[in-house]
Tab-separated table of N, CA and C in Angstrom:
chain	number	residue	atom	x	y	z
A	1	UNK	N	51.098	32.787	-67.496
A	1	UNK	CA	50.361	33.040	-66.269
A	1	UNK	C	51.278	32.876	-65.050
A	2	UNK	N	52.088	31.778	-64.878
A	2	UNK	CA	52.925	31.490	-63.908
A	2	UNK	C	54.189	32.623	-63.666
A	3	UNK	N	54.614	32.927	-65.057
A	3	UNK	CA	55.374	34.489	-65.048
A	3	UNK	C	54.924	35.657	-64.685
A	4	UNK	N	53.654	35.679	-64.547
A	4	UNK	CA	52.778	36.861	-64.168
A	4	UNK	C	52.649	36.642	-62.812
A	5	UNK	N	52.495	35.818	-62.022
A	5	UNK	CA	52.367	35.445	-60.823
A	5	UNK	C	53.946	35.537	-59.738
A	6	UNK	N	54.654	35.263	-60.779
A	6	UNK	CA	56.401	35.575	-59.896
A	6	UNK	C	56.912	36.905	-60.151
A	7	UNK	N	56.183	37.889	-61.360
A	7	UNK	CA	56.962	39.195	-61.174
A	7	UNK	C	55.816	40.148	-59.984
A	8	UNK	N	54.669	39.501	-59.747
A	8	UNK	CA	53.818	39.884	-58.568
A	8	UNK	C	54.447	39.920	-57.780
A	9	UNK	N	54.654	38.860	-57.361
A	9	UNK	CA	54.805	38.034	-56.457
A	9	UNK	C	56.313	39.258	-55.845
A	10	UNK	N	56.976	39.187	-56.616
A	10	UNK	CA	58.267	39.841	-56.897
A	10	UNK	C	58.155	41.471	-56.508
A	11	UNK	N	57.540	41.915	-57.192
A	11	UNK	CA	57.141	43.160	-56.932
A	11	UNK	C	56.457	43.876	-55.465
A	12	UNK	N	55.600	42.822	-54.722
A	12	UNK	CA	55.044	42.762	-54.131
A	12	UNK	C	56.376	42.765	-52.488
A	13	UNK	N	57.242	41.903	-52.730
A	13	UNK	CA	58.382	41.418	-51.523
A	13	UNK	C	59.262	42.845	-51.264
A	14	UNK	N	59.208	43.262	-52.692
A	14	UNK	CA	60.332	44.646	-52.616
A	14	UNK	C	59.587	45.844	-51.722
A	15	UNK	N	58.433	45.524	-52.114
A	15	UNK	CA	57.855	46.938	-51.810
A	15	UNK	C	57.417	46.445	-50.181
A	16	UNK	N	57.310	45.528	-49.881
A	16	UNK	CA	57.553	44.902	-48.179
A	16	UNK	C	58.533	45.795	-47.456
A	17	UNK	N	59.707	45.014	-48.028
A	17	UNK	CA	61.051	45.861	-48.006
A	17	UNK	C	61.175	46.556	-48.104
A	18	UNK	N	61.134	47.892	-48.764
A	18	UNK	CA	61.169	48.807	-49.091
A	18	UNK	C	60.435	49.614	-48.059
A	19	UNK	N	58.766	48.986	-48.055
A	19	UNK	CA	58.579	49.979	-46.512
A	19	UNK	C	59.076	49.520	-45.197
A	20	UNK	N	59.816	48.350	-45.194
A	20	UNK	CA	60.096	48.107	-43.667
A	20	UNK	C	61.472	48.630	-43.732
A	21	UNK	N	62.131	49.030	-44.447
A	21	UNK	CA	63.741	49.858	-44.503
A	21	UNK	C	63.704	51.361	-44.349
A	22	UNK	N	62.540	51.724	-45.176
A	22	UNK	CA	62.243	53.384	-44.637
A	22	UNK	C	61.863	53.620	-43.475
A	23	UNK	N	60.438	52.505	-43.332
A	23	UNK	CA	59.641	53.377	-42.328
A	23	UNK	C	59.183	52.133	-41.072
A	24	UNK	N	60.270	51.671	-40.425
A	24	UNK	CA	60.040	50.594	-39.708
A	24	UNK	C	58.535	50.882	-38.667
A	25	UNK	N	58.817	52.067	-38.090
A	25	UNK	CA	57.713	52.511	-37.045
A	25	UNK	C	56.384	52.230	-37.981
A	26	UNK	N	56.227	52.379	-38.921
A	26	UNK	CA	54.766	52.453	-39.959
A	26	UNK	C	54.722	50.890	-40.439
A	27	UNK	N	55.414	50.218	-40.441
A	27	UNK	CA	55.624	48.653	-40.964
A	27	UNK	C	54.959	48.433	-39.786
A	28	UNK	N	55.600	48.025	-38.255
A	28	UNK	CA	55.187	47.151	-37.405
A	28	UNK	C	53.520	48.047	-36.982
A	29	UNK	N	53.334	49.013	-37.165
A	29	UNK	CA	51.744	49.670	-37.309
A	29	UNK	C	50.988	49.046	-38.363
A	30	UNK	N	51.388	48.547	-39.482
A	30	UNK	CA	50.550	48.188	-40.200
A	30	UNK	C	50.377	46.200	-40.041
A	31	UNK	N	51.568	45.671	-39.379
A	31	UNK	CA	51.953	44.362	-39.098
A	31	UNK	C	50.647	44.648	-38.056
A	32	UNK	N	50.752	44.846	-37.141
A	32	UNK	CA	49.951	44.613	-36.431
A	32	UNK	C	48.654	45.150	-35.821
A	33	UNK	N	47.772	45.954	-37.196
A	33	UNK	CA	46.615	46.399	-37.350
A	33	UNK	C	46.068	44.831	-38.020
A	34	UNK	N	46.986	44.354	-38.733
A	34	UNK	CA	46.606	42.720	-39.754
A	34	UNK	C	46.561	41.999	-39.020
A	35	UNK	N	47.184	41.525	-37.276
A	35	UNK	CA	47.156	40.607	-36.527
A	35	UNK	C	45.880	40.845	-35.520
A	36	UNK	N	45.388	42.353	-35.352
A	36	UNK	CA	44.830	42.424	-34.740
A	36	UNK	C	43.065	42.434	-35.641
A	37	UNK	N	43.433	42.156	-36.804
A	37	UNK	CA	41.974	41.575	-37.661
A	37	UNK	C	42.421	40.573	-37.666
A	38	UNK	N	42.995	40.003	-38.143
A	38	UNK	CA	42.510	38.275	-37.485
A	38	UNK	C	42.605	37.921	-36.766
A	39	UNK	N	42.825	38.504	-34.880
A	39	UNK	CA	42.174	37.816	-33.749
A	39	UNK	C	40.849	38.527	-34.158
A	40	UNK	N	40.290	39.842	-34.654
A	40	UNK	CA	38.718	40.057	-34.333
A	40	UNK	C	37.913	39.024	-35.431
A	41	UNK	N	38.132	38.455	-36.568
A	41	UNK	CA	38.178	37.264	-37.266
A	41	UNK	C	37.777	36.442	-36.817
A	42	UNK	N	38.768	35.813	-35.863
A	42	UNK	CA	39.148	34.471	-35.141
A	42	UNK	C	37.539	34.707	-34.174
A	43	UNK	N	37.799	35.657	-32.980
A	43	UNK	CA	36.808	35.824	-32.448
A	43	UNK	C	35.233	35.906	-32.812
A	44	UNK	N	35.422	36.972	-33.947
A	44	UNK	CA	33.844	37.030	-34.298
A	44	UNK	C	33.575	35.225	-35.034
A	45	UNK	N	34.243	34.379	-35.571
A	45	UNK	CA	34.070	33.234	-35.771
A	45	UNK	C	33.721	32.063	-34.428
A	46	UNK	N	34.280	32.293	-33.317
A	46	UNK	CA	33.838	31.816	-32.148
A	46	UNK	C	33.025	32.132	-32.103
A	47	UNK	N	32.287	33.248	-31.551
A	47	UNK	CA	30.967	33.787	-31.171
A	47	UNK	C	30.046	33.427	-31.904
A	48	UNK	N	30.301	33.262	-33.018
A	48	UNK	CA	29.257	32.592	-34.710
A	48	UNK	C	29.177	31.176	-33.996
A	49	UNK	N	30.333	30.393	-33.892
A	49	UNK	CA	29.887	29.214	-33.489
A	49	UNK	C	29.594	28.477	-32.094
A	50	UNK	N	29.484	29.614	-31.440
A	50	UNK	CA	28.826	29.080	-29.837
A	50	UNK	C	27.055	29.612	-29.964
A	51	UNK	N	27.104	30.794	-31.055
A	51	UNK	CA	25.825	30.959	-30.724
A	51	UNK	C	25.205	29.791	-31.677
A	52	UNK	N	25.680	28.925	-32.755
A	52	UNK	CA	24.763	28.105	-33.472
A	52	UNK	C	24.730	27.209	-32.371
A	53	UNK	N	25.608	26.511	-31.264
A	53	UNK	CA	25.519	25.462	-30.397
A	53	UNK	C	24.620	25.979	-29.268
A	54	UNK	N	23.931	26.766	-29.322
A	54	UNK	CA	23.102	27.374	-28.195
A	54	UNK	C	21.176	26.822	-28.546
C-alpha cells in the first residue's frame, strides 16, 4: 500500500512538471483558479459562520 502511494505520489510530481515546463502560461491559470477556490471556500465559510452568530 505504502508503494502504491509513492509511485502516485511520483507520478503525480512529474506530470506537475511536466505541465509547468511546457505550458507555464496554463500552469499559473490553473495555480490560480485553485487559490481563487479556496478564498471563495474560506469566504463562503465566514459567511456560514457569522450568519450562525446572528
Amino acid at each position: 500500500m505504502v508503494q502504491t502511494k509513492k509511485i502516485a505520489l511520483y507520478i503525480v510530481v512529474v506530470f506537475v512538471l511536466y505541465t509547468i515546463i511546457t505550458s507555464p502560461a496554463r500552469a499559473a491559470d490553473l495555480v490560480q483558479v485553485g487559490f481563487e477556490g479556496i478564498s471563495d471556500a474560506a469566504n463562503g465559510i465566514g459567511e456560514f459562520m457569522t450568519e450562525l452568530i446572528k
